[in-house]
PDB file of C-alpha atoms in Angstrom:
ATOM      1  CA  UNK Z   1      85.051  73.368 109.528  1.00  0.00           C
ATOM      2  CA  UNK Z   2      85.379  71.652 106.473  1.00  0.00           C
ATOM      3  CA  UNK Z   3      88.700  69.480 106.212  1.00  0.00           C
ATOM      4  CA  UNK Z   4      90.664  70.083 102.963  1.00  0.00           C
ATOM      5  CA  UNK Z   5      93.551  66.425 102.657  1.00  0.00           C
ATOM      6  CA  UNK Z   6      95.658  66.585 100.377  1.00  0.00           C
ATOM      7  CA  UNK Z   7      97.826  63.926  98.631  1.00  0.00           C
ATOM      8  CA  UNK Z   8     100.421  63.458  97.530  1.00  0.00           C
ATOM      9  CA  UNK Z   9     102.404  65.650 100.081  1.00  0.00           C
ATOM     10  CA  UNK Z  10     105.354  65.706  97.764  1.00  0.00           C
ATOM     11  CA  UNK Z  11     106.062  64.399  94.826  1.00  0.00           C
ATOM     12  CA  UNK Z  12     109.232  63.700  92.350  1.00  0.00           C
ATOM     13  CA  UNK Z  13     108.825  63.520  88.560  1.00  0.00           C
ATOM     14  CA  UNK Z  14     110.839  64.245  85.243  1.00  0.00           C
ATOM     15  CA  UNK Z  15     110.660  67.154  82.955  1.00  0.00           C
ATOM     16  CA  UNK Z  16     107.819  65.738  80.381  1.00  0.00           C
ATOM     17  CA  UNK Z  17     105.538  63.892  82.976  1.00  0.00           C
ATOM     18  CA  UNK Z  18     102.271  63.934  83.330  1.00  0.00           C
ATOM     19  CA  UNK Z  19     101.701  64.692  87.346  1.00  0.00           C
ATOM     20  CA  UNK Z  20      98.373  64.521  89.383  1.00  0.00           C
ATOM     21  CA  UNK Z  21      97.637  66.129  92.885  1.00  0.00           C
ATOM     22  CA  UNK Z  22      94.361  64.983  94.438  1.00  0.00           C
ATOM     23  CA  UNK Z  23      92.316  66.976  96.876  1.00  0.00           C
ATOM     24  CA  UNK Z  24      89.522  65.927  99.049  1.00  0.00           C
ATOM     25  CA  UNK Z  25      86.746  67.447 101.115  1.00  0.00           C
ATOM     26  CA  UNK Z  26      85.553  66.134 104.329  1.00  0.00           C
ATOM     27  CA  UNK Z  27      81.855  67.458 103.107  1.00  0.00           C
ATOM     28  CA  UNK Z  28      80.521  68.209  99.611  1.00  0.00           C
ATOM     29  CA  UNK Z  29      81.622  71.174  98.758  1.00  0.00           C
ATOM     30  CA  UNK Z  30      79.991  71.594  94.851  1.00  0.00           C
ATOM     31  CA  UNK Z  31      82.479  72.796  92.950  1.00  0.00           C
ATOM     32  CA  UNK Z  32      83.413  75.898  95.086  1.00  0.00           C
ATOM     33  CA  UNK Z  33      87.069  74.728  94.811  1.00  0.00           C
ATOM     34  CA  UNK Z  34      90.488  76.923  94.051  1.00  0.00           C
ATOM     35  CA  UNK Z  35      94.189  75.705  92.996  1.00  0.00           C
ATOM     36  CA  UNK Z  36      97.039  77.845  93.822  1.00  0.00           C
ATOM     37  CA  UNK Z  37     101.040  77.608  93.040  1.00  0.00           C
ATOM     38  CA  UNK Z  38     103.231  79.062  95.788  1.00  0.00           C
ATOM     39  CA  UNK Z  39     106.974  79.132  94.759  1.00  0.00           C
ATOM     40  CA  UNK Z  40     109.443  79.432  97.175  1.00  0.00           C
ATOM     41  CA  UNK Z  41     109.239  83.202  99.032  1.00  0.00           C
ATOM     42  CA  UNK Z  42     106.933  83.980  97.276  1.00  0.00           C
ATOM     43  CA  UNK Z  43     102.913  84.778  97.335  1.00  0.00           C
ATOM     44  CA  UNK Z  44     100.574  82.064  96.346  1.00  0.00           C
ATOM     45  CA  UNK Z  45      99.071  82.441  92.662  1.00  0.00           C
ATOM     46  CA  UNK Z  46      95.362  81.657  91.714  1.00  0.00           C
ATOM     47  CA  UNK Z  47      95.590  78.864  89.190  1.00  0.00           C
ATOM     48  CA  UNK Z  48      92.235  77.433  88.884  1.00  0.00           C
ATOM     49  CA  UNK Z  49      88.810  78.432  90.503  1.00  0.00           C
ATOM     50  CA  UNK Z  50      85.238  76.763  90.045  1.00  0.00           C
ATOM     51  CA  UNK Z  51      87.177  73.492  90.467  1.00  0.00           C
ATOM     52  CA  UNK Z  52      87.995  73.324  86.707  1.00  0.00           C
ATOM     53  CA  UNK Z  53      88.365  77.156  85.081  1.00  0.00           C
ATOM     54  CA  UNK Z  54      91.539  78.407  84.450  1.00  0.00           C
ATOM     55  CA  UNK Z  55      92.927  81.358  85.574  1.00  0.00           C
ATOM     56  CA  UNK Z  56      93.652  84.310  82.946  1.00  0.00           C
ATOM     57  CA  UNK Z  57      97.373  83.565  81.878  1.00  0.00           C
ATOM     58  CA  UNK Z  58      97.810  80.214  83.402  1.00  0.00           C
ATOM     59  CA  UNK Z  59      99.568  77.550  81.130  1.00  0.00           C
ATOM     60  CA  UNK Z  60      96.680  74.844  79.711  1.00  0.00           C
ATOM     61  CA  UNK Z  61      99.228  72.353  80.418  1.00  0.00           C
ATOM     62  CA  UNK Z  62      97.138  72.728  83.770  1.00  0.00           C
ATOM     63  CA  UNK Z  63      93.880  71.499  84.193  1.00  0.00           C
ATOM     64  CA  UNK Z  64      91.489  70.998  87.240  1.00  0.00           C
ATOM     65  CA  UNK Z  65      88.816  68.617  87.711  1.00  0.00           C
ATOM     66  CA  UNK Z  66      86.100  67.190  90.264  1.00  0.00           C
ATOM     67  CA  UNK Z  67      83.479  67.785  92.332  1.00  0.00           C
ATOM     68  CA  UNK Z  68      81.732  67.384  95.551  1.00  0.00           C
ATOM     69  CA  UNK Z  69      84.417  65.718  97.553  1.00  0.00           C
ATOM     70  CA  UNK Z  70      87.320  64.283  95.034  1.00  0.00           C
ATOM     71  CA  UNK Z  71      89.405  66.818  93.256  1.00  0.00           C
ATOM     72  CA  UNK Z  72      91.905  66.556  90.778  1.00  0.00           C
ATOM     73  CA  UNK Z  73      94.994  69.570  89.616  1.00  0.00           C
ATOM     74  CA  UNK Z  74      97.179  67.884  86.805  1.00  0.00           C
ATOM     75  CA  UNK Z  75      99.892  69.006  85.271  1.00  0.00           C
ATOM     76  CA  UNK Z  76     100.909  68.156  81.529  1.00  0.00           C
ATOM     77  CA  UNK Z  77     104.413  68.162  80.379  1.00  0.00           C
ATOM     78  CA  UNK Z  78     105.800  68.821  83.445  1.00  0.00           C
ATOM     79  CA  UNK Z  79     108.481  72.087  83.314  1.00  0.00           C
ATOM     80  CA  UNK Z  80     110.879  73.279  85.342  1.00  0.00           C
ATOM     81  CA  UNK Z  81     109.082  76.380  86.001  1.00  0.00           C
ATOM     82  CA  UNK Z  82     106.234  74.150  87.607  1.00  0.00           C
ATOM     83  CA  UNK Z  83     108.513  72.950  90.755  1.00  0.00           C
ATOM     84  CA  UNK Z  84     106.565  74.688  93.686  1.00  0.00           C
ATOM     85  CA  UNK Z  85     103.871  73.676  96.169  1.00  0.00           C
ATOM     86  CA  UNK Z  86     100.290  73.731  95.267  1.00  0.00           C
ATOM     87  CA  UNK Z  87      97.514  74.127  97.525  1.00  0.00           C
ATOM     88  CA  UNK Z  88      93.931  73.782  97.264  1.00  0.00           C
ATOM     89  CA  UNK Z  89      91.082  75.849  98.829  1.00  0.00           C
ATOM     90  CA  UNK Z  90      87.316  75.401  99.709  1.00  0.00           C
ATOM     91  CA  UNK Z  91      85.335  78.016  99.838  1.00  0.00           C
ATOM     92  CA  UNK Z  92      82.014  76.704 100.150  1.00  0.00           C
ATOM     93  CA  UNK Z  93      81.642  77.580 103.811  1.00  0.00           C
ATOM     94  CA  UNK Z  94      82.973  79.474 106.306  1.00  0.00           C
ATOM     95  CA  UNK Z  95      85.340  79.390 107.249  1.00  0.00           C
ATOM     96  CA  UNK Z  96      87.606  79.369 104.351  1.00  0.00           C
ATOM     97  CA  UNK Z  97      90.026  76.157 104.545  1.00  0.00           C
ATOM     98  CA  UNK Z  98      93.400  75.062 102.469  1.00  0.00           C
ATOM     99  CA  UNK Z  99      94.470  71.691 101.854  1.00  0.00           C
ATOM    100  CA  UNK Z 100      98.129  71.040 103.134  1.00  0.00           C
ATOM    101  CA  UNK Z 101     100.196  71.268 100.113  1.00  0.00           C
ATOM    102  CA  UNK Z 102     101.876  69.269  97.749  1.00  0.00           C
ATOM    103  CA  UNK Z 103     105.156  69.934  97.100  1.00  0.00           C
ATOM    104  CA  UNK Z 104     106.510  68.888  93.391  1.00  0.00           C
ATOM    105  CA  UNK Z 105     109.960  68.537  92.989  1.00  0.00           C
ATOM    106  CA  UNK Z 106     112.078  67.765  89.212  1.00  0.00           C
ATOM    107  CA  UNK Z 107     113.933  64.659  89.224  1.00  0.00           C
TER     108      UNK Z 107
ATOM    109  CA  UNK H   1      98.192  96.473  86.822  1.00  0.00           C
ATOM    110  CA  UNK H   2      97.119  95.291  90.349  1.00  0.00           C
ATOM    111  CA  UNK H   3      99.354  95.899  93.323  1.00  0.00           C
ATOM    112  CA  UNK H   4      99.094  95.110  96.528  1.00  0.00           C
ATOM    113  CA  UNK H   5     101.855  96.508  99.042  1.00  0.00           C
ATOM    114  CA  UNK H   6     102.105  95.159 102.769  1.00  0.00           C
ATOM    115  CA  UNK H   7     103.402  97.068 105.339  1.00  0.00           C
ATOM    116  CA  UNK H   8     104.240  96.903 109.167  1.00  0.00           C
ATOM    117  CA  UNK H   9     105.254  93.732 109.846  1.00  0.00           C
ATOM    118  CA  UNK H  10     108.507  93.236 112.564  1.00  0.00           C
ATOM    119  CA  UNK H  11     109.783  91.446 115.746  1.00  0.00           C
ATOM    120  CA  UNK H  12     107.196  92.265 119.013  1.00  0.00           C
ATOM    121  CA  UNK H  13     107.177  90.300 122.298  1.00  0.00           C
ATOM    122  CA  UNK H  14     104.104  88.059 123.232  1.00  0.00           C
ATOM    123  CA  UNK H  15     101.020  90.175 124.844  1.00  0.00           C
ATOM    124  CA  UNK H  16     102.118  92.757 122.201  1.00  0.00           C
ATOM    125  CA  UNK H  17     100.757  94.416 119.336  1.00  0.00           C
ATOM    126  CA  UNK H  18     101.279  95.505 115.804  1.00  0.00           C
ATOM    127  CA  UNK H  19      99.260  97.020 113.098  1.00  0.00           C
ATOM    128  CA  UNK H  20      99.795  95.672 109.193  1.00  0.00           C
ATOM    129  CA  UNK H  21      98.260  97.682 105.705  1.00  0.00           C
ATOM    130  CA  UNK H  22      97.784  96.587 102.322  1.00  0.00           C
ATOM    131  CA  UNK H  23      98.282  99.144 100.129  1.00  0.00           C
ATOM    132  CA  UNK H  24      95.851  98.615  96.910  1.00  0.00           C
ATOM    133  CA  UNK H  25      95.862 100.205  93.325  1.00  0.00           C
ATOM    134  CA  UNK H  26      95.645  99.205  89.533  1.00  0.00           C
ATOM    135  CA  UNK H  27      91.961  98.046  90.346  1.00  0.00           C
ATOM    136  CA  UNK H  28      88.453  99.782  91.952  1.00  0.00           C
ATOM    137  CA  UNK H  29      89.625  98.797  95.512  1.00  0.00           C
ATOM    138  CA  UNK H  30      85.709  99.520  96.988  1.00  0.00           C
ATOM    139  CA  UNK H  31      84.424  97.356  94.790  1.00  0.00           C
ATOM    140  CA  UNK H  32      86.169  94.381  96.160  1.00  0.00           C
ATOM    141  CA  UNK H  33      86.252  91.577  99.550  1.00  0.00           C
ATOM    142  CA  UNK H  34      89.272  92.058 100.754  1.00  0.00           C
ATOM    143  CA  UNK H  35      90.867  88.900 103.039  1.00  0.00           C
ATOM    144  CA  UNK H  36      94.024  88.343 105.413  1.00  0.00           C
ATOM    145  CA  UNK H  37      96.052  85.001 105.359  1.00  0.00           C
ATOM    146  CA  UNK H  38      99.190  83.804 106.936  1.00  0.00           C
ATOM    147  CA  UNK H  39     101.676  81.140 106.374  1.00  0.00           C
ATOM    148  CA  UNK H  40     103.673  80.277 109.471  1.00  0.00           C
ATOM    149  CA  UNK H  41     106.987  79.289 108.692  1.00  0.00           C
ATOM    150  CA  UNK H  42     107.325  76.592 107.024  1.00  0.00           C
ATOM    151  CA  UNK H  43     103.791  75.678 107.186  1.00  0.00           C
ATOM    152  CA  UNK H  44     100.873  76.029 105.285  1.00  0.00           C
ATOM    153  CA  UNK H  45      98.018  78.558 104.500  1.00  0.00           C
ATOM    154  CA  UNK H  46      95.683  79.989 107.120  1.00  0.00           C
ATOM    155  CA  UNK H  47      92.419  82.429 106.485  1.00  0.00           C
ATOM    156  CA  UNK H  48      92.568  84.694 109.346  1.00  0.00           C
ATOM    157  CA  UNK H  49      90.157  87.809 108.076  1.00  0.00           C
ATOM    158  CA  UNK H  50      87.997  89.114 105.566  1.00  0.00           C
ATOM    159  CA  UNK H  51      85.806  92.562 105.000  1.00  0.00           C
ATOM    160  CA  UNK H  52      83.172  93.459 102.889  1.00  0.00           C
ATOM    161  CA  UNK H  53      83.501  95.970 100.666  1.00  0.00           C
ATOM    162  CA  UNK H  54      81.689  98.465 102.642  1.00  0.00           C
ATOM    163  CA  UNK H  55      83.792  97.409 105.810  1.00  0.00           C
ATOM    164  CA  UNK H  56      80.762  97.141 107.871  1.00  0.00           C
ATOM    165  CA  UNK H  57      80.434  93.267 107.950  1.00  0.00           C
ATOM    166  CA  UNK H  58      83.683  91.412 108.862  1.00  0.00           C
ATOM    167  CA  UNK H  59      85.027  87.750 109.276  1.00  0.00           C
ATOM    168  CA  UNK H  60      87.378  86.126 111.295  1.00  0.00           C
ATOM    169  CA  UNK H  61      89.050  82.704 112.157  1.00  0.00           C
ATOM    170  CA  UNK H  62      88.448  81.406 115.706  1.00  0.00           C
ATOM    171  CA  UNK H  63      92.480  81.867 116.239  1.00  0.00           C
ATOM    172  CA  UNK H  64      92.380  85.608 115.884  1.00  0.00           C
ATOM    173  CA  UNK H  65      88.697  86.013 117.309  1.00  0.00           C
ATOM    174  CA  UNK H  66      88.637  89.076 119.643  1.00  0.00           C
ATOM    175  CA  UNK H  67      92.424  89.893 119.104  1.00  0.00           C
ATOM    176  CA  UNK H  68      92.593  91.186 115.640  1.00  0.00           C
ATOM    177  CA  UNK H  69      90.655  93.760 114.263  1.00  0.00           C
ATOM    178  CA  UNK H  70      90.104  94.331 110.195  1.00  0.00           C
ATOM    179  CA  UNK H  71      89.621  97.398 108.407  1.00  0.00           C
ATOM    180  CA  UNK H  72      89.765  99.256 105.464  1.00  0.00           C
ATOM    181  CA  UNK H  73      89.977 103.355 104.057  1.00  0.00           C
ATOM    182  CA  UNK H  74      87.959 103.285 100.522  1.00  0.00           C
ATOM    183  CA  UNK H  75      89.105 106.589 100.170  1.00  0.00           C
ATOM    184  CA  UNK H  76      92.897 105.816 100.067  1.00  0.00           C
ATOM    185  CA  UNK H  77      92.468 101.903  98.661  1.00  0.00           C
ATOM    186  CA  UNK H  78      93.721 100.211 101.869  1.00  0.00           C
ATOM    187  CA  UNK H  79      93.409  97.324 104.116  1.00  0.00           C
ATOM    188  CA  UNK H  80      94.225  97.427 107.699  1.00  0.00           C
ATOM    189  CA  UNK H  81      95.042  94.323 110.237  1.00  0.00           C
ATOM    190  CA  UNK H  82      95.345  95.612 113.732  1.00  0.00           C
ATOM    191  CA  UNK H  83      96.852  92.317 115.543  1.00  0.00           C
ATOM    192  CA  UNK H  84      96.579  92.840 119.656  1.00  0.00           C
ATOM    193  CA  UNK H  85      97.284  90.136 122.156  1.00  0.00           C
ATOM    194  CA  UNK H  86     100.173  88.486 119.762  1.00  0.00           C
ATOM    195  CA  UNK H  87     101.206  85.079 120.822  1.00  0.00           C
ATOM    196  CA  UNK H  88     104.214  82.929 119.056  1.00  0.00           C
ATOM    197  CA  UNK H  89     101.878  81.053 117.447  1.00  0.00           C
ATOM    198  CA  UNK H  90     101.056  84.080 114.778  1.00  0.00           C
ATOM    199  CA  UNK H  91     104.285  84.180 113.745  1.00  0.00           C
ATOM    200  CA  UNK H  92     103.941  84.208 110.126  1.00  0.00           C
ATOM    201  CA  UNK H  93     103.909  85.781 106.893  1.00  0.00           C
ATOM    202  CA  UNK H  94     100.731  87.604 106.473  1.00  0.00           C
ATOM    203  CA  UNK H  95      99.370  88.338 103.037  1.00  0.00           C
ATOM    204  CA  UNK H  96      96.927  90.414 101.764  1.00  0.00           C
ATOM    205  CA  UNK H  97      94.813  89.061  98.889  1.00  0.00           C
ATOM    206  CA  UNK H  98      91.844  90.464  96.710  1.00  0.00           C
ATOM    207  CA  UNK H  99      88.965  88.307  95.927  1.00  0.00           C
ATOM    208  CA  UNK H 100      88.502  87.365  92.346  1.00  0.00           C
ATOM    209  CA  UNK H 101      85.500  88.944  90.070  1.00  0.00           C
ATOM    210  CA  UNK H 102      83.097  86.393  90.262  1.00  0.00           C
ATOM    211  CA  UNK H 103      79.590  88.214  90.395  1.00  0.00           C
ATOM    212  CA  UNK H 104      78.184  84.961  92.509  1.00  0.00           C
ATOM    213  CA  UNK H 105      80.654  86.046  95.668  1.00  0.00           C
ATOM    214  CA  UNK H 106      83.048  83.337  95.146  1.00  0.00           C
ATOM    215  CA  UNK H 107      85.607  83.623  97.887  1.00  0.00           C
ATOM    216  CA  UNK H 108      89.186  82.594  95.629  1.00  0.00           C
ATOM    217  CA  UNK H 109      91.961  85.056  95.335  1.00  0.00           C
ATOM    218  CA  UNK H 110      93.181  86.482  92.452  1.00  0.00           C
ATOM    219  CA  UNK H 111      95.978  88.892  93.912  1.00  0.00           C
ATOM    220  CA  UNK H 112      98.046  88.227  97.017  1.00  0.00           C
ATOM    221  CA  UNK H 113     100.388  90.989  97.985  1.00  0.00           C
ATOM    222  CA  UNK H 114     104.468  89.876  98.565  1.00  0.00           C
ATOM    223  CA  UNK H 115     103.631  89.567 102.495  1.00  0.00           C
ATOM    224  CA  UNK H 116     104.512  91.086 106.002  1.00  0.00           C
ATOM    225  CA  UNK H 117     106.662  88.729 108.449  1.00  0.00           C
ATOM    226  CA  UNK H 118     105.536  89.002 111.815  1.00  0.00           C
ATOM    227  CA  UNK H 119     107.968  87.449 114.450  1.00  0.00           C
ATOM    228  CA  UNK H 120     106.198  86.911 118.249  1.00  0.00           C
ATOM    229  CA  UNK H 121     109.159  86.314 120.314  1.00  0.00           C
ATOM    230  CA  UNK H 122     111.025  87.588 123.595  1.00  0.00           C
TER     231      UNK H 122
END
């Protein structure tokens, strides 16, 4: 299976920062790579997919980057709205993996 | 607008089982992969199942192998998880989730339904 590590696990910034998640692959996985935002109780949302294309209706203060093993969700102008945990997911091969979240938190 | 409705989740003892459906509309339901994953509490997410469109070639993670059983009803737009064999470790929130439109079978989600908690406990 391929191992999805992601850093940080949480994360503290103020309203106006600029804040990076990294996610990497324990194998190349192209750029078969998805970002999703999971607020608390509720469902995970589809952010980002093909590593860097944005989801219909998702802010462009997010962006996704990366390839092969190194990935890269930031977050421009951080808002209030964006406190949740964010997960990444390969799916390059079966089976279908997540990363282990990172949770961002509002000073 | 998609929807997608769980149903069925609840409290069963170990060694039972239960039976969870994903009701589907707002999009051409046989046209679409349709997947299973869980979040145990507190944890994060977990593939557990997918089905084709036609429902006659089906996926599973190693955890559920040979205790779960996917399915699907074209003809009323929903998804089916029959869990048997339920052990406390698949306690969790199970969400159903269509794949997104991408012609080249790209395996990302673009809808998740609101979840079904499923308790294994005595």
């Amino acid at each position: 299976d391929i191992q999805m590590t992601q850093s940080p696990s949480t994360l503290s910034a103020f309203i106006g920062d600029r804040v990076t998640i990294t996610c990497r692959a324990s194998h190349d996985i192209d750029s078969w790579l998805a970002w999703y935002q999971q607020r608390p109780g509720k469902a995970p949302k589809l952010l980002i997919y093909k590593a860097s294309s944005l989801q219909t209706g998702v802010s462009s203060r997010l962006s996704g980057s990366g390839s092969g093993t190194e990935f890269t969700l930031i977050i421009n102008s951080l808002q209030p709205d964006d406190s949740a945990t964010y997960y990444c997911q390969q799916y390059h091969s079966s089976p279908i993996t997540f990363g282990g979240g990172t949770k961002v938190e509002i000073k | 607008e998609v929807q997608l409705l769980e149903s069925g989740g609840g409290l069963v003892q170990p060694g039972g089982s239960l039976r969870l459906s994903c009701a589907a509309s707002g999009f051409i339901f046989r046209n679409y992969v349709m997947t299973w994953v869980r979040q145990a509490p507190g944890k994060g997410l977990e593939w557990v199942s997918s089905i084709r469109q036609s429902g006659g070639d089906t996926y599973y993670a190693e955890s559920v192998k040979g205790r779960f059983t996917i399915s699907r009803d074209n003809s009323r737009a929903t998804l089916s998880l029959q869990m048997d064999s339920l052990r406390a470790d698949d306690t969790a929130m199970y969400y159903c989730a269509k794949k997104g439109p991408a012609a080249d079978g790209s395996q990302y989600y673009d809808y998740w339904g609101q979840g079904a908690l499923v308790t294994v406990s005595s």
